[in-house]
PDB file of C-alpha atoms in Angstrom:
ATOM      1  CA  GLY K   1      75.678  79.747  84.087  1.00 75.00           C
ATOM      2  CA  PRO K   2      75.314  83.105  82.417  1.00 83.00           C
ATOM      3  CA  GLY K   3      78.032  84.764  84.497  1.00 87.00           C
ATOM      4  CA  LEU K   4      77.750  87.953  86.525  1.00 88.00           C
ATOM      5  CA  THR K   5      78.072  91.662  85.873  1.00 90.00           C
ATOM      6  CA  GLY K   6      80.759  93.657  87.656  1.00 88.00           C
ATOM      7  CA  ASP K   7      78.153  95.008  90.080  1.00 90.00           C
ATOM      8  CA  GLU K   8      76.889  91.497  90.824  1.00 90.00           C
ATOM      9  CA  ARG K   9      80.432  90.226  91.447  1.00 88.00           C
ATOM     10  CA  ALA K  10      81.029  93.073  93.896  1.00 86.00           C
ATOM     11  CA  LYS K  11      77.736  92.377  95.671  1.00 88.00           C
ATOM     12  CA  ILE K  12      78.235  88.636  96.211  1.00 86.00           C
ATOM     13  CA  GLY K  13      81.618  89.236  97.831  1.00 81.00           C
ATOM     14  CA  LYS K  14      79.977  91.164 100.672  1.00 86.00           C
ATOM     15  CA  ARG K  15      78.783  89.388 103.798  1.00 89.00           C
ATOM     16  CA  GLY K  16      75.055  88.636 103.776  1.00 88.00           C
ATOM     17  CA  GLN K  17      74.485  89.566 100.119  1.00 85.00           C
ATOM     18  CA  ARG K  18      72.724  87.190  97.722  1.00 87.00           C
ATOM     19  CA  LEU K  19      71.648  87.724  94.142  1.00 85.00           C
ATOM     20  CA  ASP K  20      68.572  85.489  94.278  1.00 84.00           C
ATOM     21  CA  GLU K  21      66.552  86.040  97.442  1.00 86.00           C
ATOM     22  CA  SER K  22      64.079  83.321  96.395  1.00 89.00           C
ATOM     23  CA  LYS K  23      66.714  80.613  97.029  1.00 87.00           C
ATOM     24  CA  PRO K  24      67.657  79.532 100.559  1.00 89.00           C
ATOM     25  CA  GLY K  25      70.979  80.629 101.987  1.00 89.00           C
ATOM     26  CA  SER K  26      72.623  83.208 104.183  1.00 90.00           C
ATOM     27  CA  GLY K  27      74.931  84.941 101.710  1.00 86.00           C
ATOM     28  CA  LEU K  28      78.034  84.174 103.767  1.00 90.00           C
ATOM     29  CA  GLY K  29      79.901  81.608 101.660  1.00 90.00           C
ATOM     30  CA  LEU K  30      82.053  83.723  99.353  1.00 90.00           C
ATOM     31  CA  SER K  31      82.749  86.377 101.978  1.00 91.00           C
ATOM     32  CA  ILE K  32      84.046  83.662 104.325  1.00 93.00           C
ATOM     33  CA  VAL K  33      86.265  82.263 101.555  1.00 94.00           C
ATOM     34  CA  ALA K  34      87.602  85.768 100.838  1.00 93.00           C
ATOM     35  CA  ASP K  35      88.257  86.396 104.560  1.00 95.00           C
ATOM     36  CA  LEU K  36      90.124  83.082 104.909  1.00 96.00           C
ATOM     37  CA  ALA K  37      92.149  83.762 101.771  1.00 96.00           C
ATOM     38  CA  HIS K  38      93.168  87.159 103.167  1.00 96.00           C
ATOM     39  CA  LEU K  39      94.046  85.583 106.535  1.00 97.00           C
ATOM     40  CA  TYR K  40      96.437  83.219 104.749  1.00 97.00           C
ATOM     41  CA  LYS K  41      97.885  86.053 102.620  1.00 98.00           C
ATOM     42  CA  GLY K  42      96.023  84.938  99.508  1.00 98.00           C
ATOM     43  CA  ARG K  43      93.107  86.246  97.516  1.00 96.00           C
ATOM     44  CA  LEU K  44      89.826  85.275  95.906  1.00 95.00           C
ATOM     45  CA  GLU K  45      89.120  86.609  92.422  1.00 94.00           C
ATOM     46  CA  LEU K  46      85.747  86.452  90.688  1.00 92.00           C
ATOM     47  CA  GLU K  47      85.943  87.222  86.993  1.00 92.00           C
ATOM     48  CA  PRO K  48      84.243  86.411  83.704  1.00 93.00           C
ATOM     49  CA  SER K  49      85.388  83.082  82.274  1.00 93.00           C
ATOM     50  CA  PRO K  50      86.604  83.036  78.656  1.00 91.00           C
ATOM     51  CA  GLU K  51      84.344  79.999  78.142  1.00 91.00           C
ATOM     52  CA  GLY K  52      81.338  81.883  79.540  1.00 90.00           C
ATOM     53  CA  GLY K  53      80.013  82.045  83.072  1.00 93.00           C
ATOM     54  CA  LEU K  54      82.030  82.929  86.158  1.00 91.00           C
ATOM     55  CA  ARG K  55      85.572  81.956  87.089  1.00 94.00           C
ATOM     56  CA  ALA K  56      86.379  81.826  90.797  1.00 93.00           C
ATOM     57  CA  ARG K  57      90.115  81.743  91.446  1.00 95.00           C
ATOM     58  CA  LEU K  58      91.570  81.170  94.904  1.00 97.00           C
ATOM     59  CA  GLU K  59      95.270  81.978  95.146  1.00 98.00           C
ATOM     60  CA  LEU K  60      97.276  81.049  98.233  1.00 97.00           C
ATOM     61  CA  PRO K  61     101.026  81.316  98.783  1.00 97.00           C
ATOM     62  CA  ALA K  62     103.077  78.130  98.737  1.00 94.00           C
ATOM     63  CA  ALA K  63     103.735  76.645 102.151  1.00 82.00           C
TER      64      ALA K  63
END
């Protein structure tokens, strides 16, 4: 895809926020992933990909 601006990346990380209201969905997916990552002492990063588009990186500590 075309990727996201910084403002769009911040918006989609918030519970109930969606960028395209014409598509079905609740806007919960990424906020749930971020909450679970935090619960397990990890993190979710959304950043521009060097190849274009969006890179989603989930980092969790080793067990």
